[in-house]
Short mmCIF file of C-alpha atoms in Angstrom, two decimals:
data_model
loop_
_atom_site.label_atom_id
_atom_site.label_comp_id
_atom_site.label_asym_id
_atom_site.label_seq_id
_atom_site.Cartn_x
_atom_site.Cartn_y
_atom_site.Cartn_z
CA MET A 8 14.04 69.54 -28.37
CA SER A 9 12.29 72.75 -29.46
CA PRO A 10 8.68 72.86 -28.13
CA SER A 11 7.37 73.57 -31.62
CA TRP A 12 8.78 70.23 -32.75
CA ARG A 13 7.39 68.12 -29.92
CA ASN A 14 4.74 65.48 -30.49
CA ARG A 15 1.41 66.63 -29.11
CA ILE A 16 -1.27 64.72 -27.26
CA TYR A 17 -4.80 66.14 -27.27
CA ILE A 18 -7.19 64.75 -24.65
CA ALA A 19 -10.93 65.22 -24.16
CA PHE A 20 -11.59 64.37 -20.51
CA SER A 21 -15.00 63.74 -18.93
CA PRO A 22 -16.23 61.52 -16.09
CA GLU A 23 -17.70 59.05 -18.58
CA HIS A 24 -15.27 59.28 -21.48
CA ILE A 25 -11.64 59.72 -22.52
CA SER A 26 -10.66 60.52 -26.10
CA MET A 27 -7.00 60.90 -27.06
CA LEU A 28 -5.06 61.84 -30.18
CA LYS A 29 -1.30 61.95 -30.63
CA LEU A 30 0.08 63.97 -33.51
CA GLY A 31 3.67 64.06 -34.65
CA ARG A 32 5.08 67.54 -35.07
CA GLY A 33 7.05 68.80 -38.01
CA LEU A 34 6.41 70.54 -41.26
CA LYS A 35 3.20 68.52 -41.45
CA MET A 36 1.31 67.06 -38.49
CA GLU A 37 0.56 63.37 -38.79
CA LEU A 38 -1.78 61.30 -36.66
CA GLN A 39 0.29 58.75 -34.72
CA SER A 40 -2.23 57.26 -32.30
CA LYS A 41 -5.84 57.61 -31.25
CA HIS A 42 -7.88 56.16 -28.42
CA ASP A 43 -11.51 56.45 -27.40
CA GLU A 44 -12.94 54.76 -24.32
CA ALA A 45 -16.08 54.90 -22.19
CA ILE A 46 -15.52 55.16 -18.44
CA THR A 47 -17.80 54.06 -15.61
CA PRO A 48 -17.49 56.44 -12.62
CA VAL A 49 -17.18 54.62 -9.31
CA THR A 50 -18.33 57.43 -7.01
CA LYS A 51 -20.48 60.53 -7.47
CA GLN A 52 -18.49 62.63 -5.01
CA MET A 53 -15.36 62.47 -7.18
CA SER A 54 -16.94 61.48 -10.48
CA TRP A 55 -13.72 62.15 -12.37
CA GLN A 56 -11.49 59.80 -10.34
CA SER A 57 -12.09 56.69 -12.48
CA ALA A 58 -11.28 58.64 -15.64
CA LEU A 59 -8.12 60.07 -14.05
CA ASP A 60 -6.99 56.59 -12.96
CA ARG A 61 -7.53 55.25 -16.47
CA LEU A 62 -5.70 58.19 -18.05
CA THR A 63 -2.72 57.53 -15.77
CA GLN A 64 -2.68 53.90 -16.95
CA LEU A 65 -2.72 54.99 -20.58
CA PHE A 66 0.24 57.29 -19.97
CA ASP A 67 2.23 54.17 -19.03
CA GLU A 68 1.96 52.95 -22.61
CA ALA A 69 4.87 53.87 -24.89
CA GLU A 70 2.67 55.39 -27.61
CA TRP A 71 1.48 58.12 -25.23
CA GLN A 72 4.91 59.27 -24.05
CA ASN A 73 7.40 61.91 -25.17
CA ALA A 74 4.93 64.69 -25.95
CA GLU A 75 3.25 67.91 -24.90
CA VAL A 76 -0.26 67.45 -23.51
CA ASN A 77 -3.34 69.59 -24.14
CA ILE A 78 -6.43 68.66 -22.10
CA VAL A 79 -9.99 69.82 -22.79
CA LEU A 80 -12.33 69.35 -19.84
CA SER A 81 -15.94 68.43 -20.35
CA ASN A 82 -18.28 71.24 -19.33
CA ARG A 83 -19.77 68.72 -16.90
CA LEU A 84 -16.64 69.17 -14.78
CA VAL A 85 -16.85 72.96 -14.67
CA ARG A 86 -19.25 75.20 -12.78
CA TYR A 87 -19.96 78.50 -14.50
CA ALA A 88 -21.57 81.72 -13.32
CA THR A 89 -21.87 85.31 -14.51
CA MET A 90 -21.26 88.11 -12.01
CA LEU A 91 -21.13 91.89 -11.90
CA PHE A 92 -18.25 93.10 -9.74
CA SER A 93 -18.40 96.34 -7.80
CA ALA A 94 -15.83 98.99 -8.65
CA GLN A 95 -14.88 98.87 -4.96
CA LEU A 96 -13.22 95.50 -5.58
CA LYS A 97 -9.89 96.92 -6.64
CA ASN A 98 -7.92 93.83 -7.65
CA TYR A 99 -8.30 90.25 -8.84
CA SER A 100 -7.86 88.69 -5.40
CA GLU A 101 -10.73 90.76 -3.99
CA GLN A 102 -12.92 89.82 -6.95
CA GLU A 103 -12.05 86.15 -6.52
CA ALA A 104 -12.93 86.30 -2.82
CA PHE A 105 -16.30 87.86 -3.70
CA ALA A 106 -16.92 85.24 -6.42
CA ARG A 107 -16.09 82.42 -4.02
CA TYR A 108 -18.44 83.86 -1.41
CA SER A 109 -21.22 84.20 -3.99
CA LEU A 110 -20.78 80.63 -5.23
CA THR A 111 -20.86 79.41 -1.62
CA GLN A 112 -24.43 80.69 -1.32
CA THR A 113 -25.43 78.22 -4.07
CA PHE A 114 -23.03 75.31 -3.69
CA GLY A 115 -22.02 75.38 -0.03
CA ALA A 116 -18.64 74.81 1.60
CA THR A 117 -17.39 72.60 -1.27
CA VAL A 118 -16.56 75.84 -3.13
CA GLU A 119 -13.43 76.12 -0.96
CA GLN A 120 -12.07 73.10 -2.85
CA TRP A 121 -12.47 74.71 -6.28
CA ALA A 122 -9.98 76.65 -8.38
CA LEU A 123 -11.64 79.77 -9.79
CA ARG A 124 -10.94 81.78 -12.91
CA ILE A 125 -12.55 85.10 -13.83
CA GLN A 126 -12.85 86.29 -17.40
CA HIS A 127 -13.85 89.94 -17.49
CA GLY A 128 -16.33 91.26 -20.01
CA LYS A 129 -16.72 94.84 -21.18
CA THR A 130 -17.09 97.56 -18.57
CA GLY A 131 -20.54 97.32 -17.05
CA SER A 132 -21.09 93.78 -18.38
CA PRO A 133 -21.07 90.56 -16.34
CA SER A 134 -17.82 88.63 -15.95
CA LEU A 135 -17.63 84.88 -16.52
CA VAL A 136 -16.54 82.85 -13.50
CA SER A 137 -15.49 79.24 -13.97
CA ALA A 138 -14.64 76.77 -11.22
CA VAL A 139 -12.96 73.36 -11.35
CA ASP A 140 -12.20 70.93 -8.55
CA SER A 141 -8.63 71.72 -7.44
CA ALA A 142 -7.98 68.03 -6.77
CA LEU A 143 -8.78 67.19 -10.40
CA LEU A 144 -6.38 69.84 -11.72
CA GLU A 145 -3.64 68.64 -9.39
CA GLY A 146 -4.30 65.01 -10.35
CA LEU A 147 -3.91 65.82 -14.06
CA ARG A 148 -0.72 67.76 -13.39
CA GLN A 149 0.74 64.92 -11.34
CA ALA A 150 -0.19 62.31 -13.96
CA CYS A 151 1.69 64.28 -16.61
CA SER A 152 4.66 65.03 -14.39
CA ALA A 153 5.04 61.39 -13.30
CA HIS A 154 5.31 60.34 -16.95
CA LYS A 155 7.60 63.22 -17.96
CA LEU A 156 4.92 64.73 -20.19
CA LYS A 157 4.87 68.51 -20.62
CA LEU A 158 1.42 69.76 -19.68
CA ARG A 159 0.73 72.63 -22.05
CA SER A 160 -2.88 73.46 -21.17
CA ILE A 161 -6.02 72.42 -19.27
CA THR A 162 -9.01 74.19 -20.79
CA PRO A 163 -12.78 73.96 -20.16
CA CYS A 164 -14.50 73.09 -23.43
CA LEU A 165 -16.49 76.33 -23.42
CA MET A 166 -13.47 78.57 -23.97
CA PRO A 167 -11.91 77.17 -27.17
CA VAL A 168 -15.36 76.82 -28.75
CA PHE A 169 -16.28 80.41 -27.87
CA ASN A 170 -12.89 81.82 -28.89
CA HIS A 171 -12.99 80.11 -32.27
CA TYR A 172 -16.64 80.67 -33.19
CA HIS A 173 -17.63 84.00 -31.60
CA ASN A 174 -17.14 85.83 -34.91
CA ALA A 175 -19.51 83.34 -36.58
CA ILE A 176 -22.29 84.29 -34.15
CA LYS A 177 -24.00 87.07 -36.08
CA SER A 178 -27.17 87.50 -34.02
CA ASP A 179 -27.23 89.62 -30.89
CA PRO A 180 -28.36 88.40 -28.47
CA ALA A 181 -27.87 84.69 -29.17
CA TRP A 182 -27.70 81.38 -27.37
CA LEU A 183 -24.48 79.37 -27.68
CA VAL A 184 -25.21 75.70 -27.04
CA ILE A 185 -22.32 73.27 -26.55
CA ASN A 186 -23.71 69.77 -26.65
CA GLU A 187 -22.11 66.62 -25.25
CA PRO A 188 -23.79 63.21 -24.93
CA SER A 189 -26.82 63.73 -22.64
CA TYR A 190 -25.65 67.21 -21.59
CA SER A 191 -25.74 70.75 -22.97
CA LEU A 192 -24.22 74.01 -21.80
CA LEU A 193 -26.55 76.93 -22.60
CA ALA A 194 -24.87 80.35 -22.67
CA LEU A 195 -26.67 83.56 -23.57
CA LEU A 196 -24.42 86.08 -25.31
CA SER A 197 -25.04 89.78 -25.81
CA GLY A 198 -22.53 92.21 -27.22
CA GLY A 199 -19.98 89.43 -27.22
CA ASP A 200 -20.28 88.93 -23.44
CA PHE A 201 -21.83 86.16 -21.36
CA VAL A 202 -25.15 87.18 -19.82
CA THR A 203 -26.30 83.88 -18.31
CA ILE A 204 -24.94 80.33 -18.44
CA ASN A 205 -26.33 77.01 -17.27
CA GLY A 206 -25.58 73.33 -17.83
CA VAL A 207 -28.43 70.82 -18.12
CA TYR A 208 -28.65 67.05 -18.45
CA HIS A 209 -31.13 65.72 -21.00
CA ASP A 210 -31.78 62.68 -23.18
CA ASN A 211 -31.38 64.01 -26.71
CA MET A 212 -31.18 67.15 -28.84
CA SER A 213 -34.92 67.14 -29.61
CA GLU A 214 -35.44 68.51 -26.09
CA LEU A 215 -33.37 71.60 -26.81
CA PRO A 216 -36.29 74.01 -27.55
CA ILE A 217 -37.97 73.10 -24.26
CA LEU A 218 -34.72 73.63 -22.37
CA LEU A 219 -34.25 77.02 -24.03
CA ASP A 220 -37.84 77.97 -23.19
CA ARG A 221 -37.07 77.29 -19.55
CA GLU A 222 -33.87 79.35 -19.64
CA ASN A 223 -35.64 82.26 -21.34
CA LEU A 224 -38.34 82.22 -18.66
CA ALA A 225 -35.88 81.90 -15.78
CA GLY A 226 -33.87 84.83 -17.09
CA ALA A 227 -36.92 87.11 -17.06
CA PHE A 228 -35.70 88.81 -20.24
CA ALA A 229 -37.74 91.57 -21.88
CA GLU A 230 -38.05 89.27 -24.90
CA PRO A 231 -37.03 85.60 -25.23
CA CYS A 232 -33.93 85.02 -27.33
CA LYS A 233 -34.76 82.74 -30.27
CA SER A 234 -31.42 82.70 -32.12
CA VAL A 235 -29.36 79.59 -31.30
CA TYR A 236 -25.89 78.47 -32.39
CA VAL A 237 -25.01 74.84 -31.68
CA TYR A 238 -21.65 73.10 -31.38
CA SER A 239 -22.03 69.35 -30.83
CA SER A 240 -19.62 66.62 -29.85
CA SER A 241 -22.42 64.14 -29.17
CA GLY A 242 -23.14 62.99 -32.71
CA ASP A 243 -26.78 64.12 -32.38
CA LYS A 244 -28.17 65.67 -35.54
CA LEU A 245 -29.36 69.27 -35.39
CA SER A 246 -31.72 68.52 -38.28
CA ALA A 247 -33.77 66.33 -35.92
CA VAL A 248 -34.47 69.23 -33.54
CA PRO A 249 -37.98 70.74 -33.78
CA THR A 250 -37.67 74.50 -34.27
CA MET A 251 -40.63 75.58 -32.07
CA GLY A 252 -40.01 79.23 -32.98
CA TYR A 253 -36.23 79.06 -32.66
CA GLU A 254 -33.71 79.67 -35.43
CA PHE A 255 -30.93 77.09 -35.15
CA SER A 256 -27.50 77.41 -36.77
CA ASN A 257 -24.86 74.72 -36.70
CA LEU A 258 -21.27 75.73 -35.93
CA ASP A 259 -19.58 73.59 -38.55
CA LEU A 260 -16.48 71.71 -37.55
CA ALA A 261 -13.59 71.38 -39.96
CA ALA A 262 -10.84 69.06 -38.77
CA PRO A 263 -7.41 70.69 -38.45
CA GLU A 264 -4.59 69.15 -40.44
CA GLY A 265 -3.71 65.68 -39.18
CA PHE A 266 -6.92 65.18 -37.19
CA PRO A 267 -9.56 62.51 -37.84
CA SER A 268 -12.69 63.37 -39.79
CA PRO A 269 -15.34 65.39 -37.90
CA ALA A 270 -17.63 62.43 -38.58
CA GLU A 271 -15.82 60.74 -35.69
CA GLY A 272 -17.82 62.81 -33.21
CA THR A 273 -16.01 61.61 -30.11
CA TYR A 274 -12.99 63.71 -31.11
CA ALA A 275 -14.93 66.95 -31.66
CA MET A 276 -14.19 68.21 -28.15
CA ILE A 277 -10.48 67.71 -28.77
CA MET A 278 -10.61 69.51 -32.10
CA SER A 279 -12.11 72.59 -30.46
CA SER A 280 -8.81 73.17 -28.65
CA ALA A 281 -6.72 72.90 -31.81
CA LEU A 282 -8.78 75.04 -34.17
#
């Protein structure tokens, strides 16, 4: 079977939630199945284990078989940092070793259990470092392999959102906010590169200006950045956010062919990977 004609499964994976869509491939994609389920994590140390166990159970069901799989990870499951690398670090392995050492100063020995990825910015600009628990990645790979599913991609939610919308971000600098239920990733962009990035837990979107105030102060910037672009998969309404001197712009979501309406907010994280 040609890969371009395989059915595709899109999965949004977080410790507290699994959303799944299966689309039939052909001249026109058609929605075959969808599933959305809240998960209760059993342990904090491996908060993703309950969701992984449930996903493995769902793969046992006939409707989720015979397909390629694309997984979008919640930003809650990814640690991000921006780093400037010395020119003396000649290759990727040396840069990764430096990044791992730097992260160890903040997170401790647990960094040794993380898989790192470095995305380089322009010369002289910080690079984006992302880290995911290696055991989670291996668990997802094994779950797909055990059910004869072709794993096509595992992607942190930040990357497809940034790749699709970076041309829509007209201000420079600007904050890119990716909102999930009770959590937001706040990334400051300048010249198309990541300057700072931080994830914060909070109750609702109305707290966003206060959170941005804190990030602007912590960054010790010459001037606070007041331009904000928001992508939300939480269902919270940007119109309910007090401006408090900020200029908010919504990154509108248009569902790709075959996908549910964007009004079904639980699938927004999935759609980011297919746009």
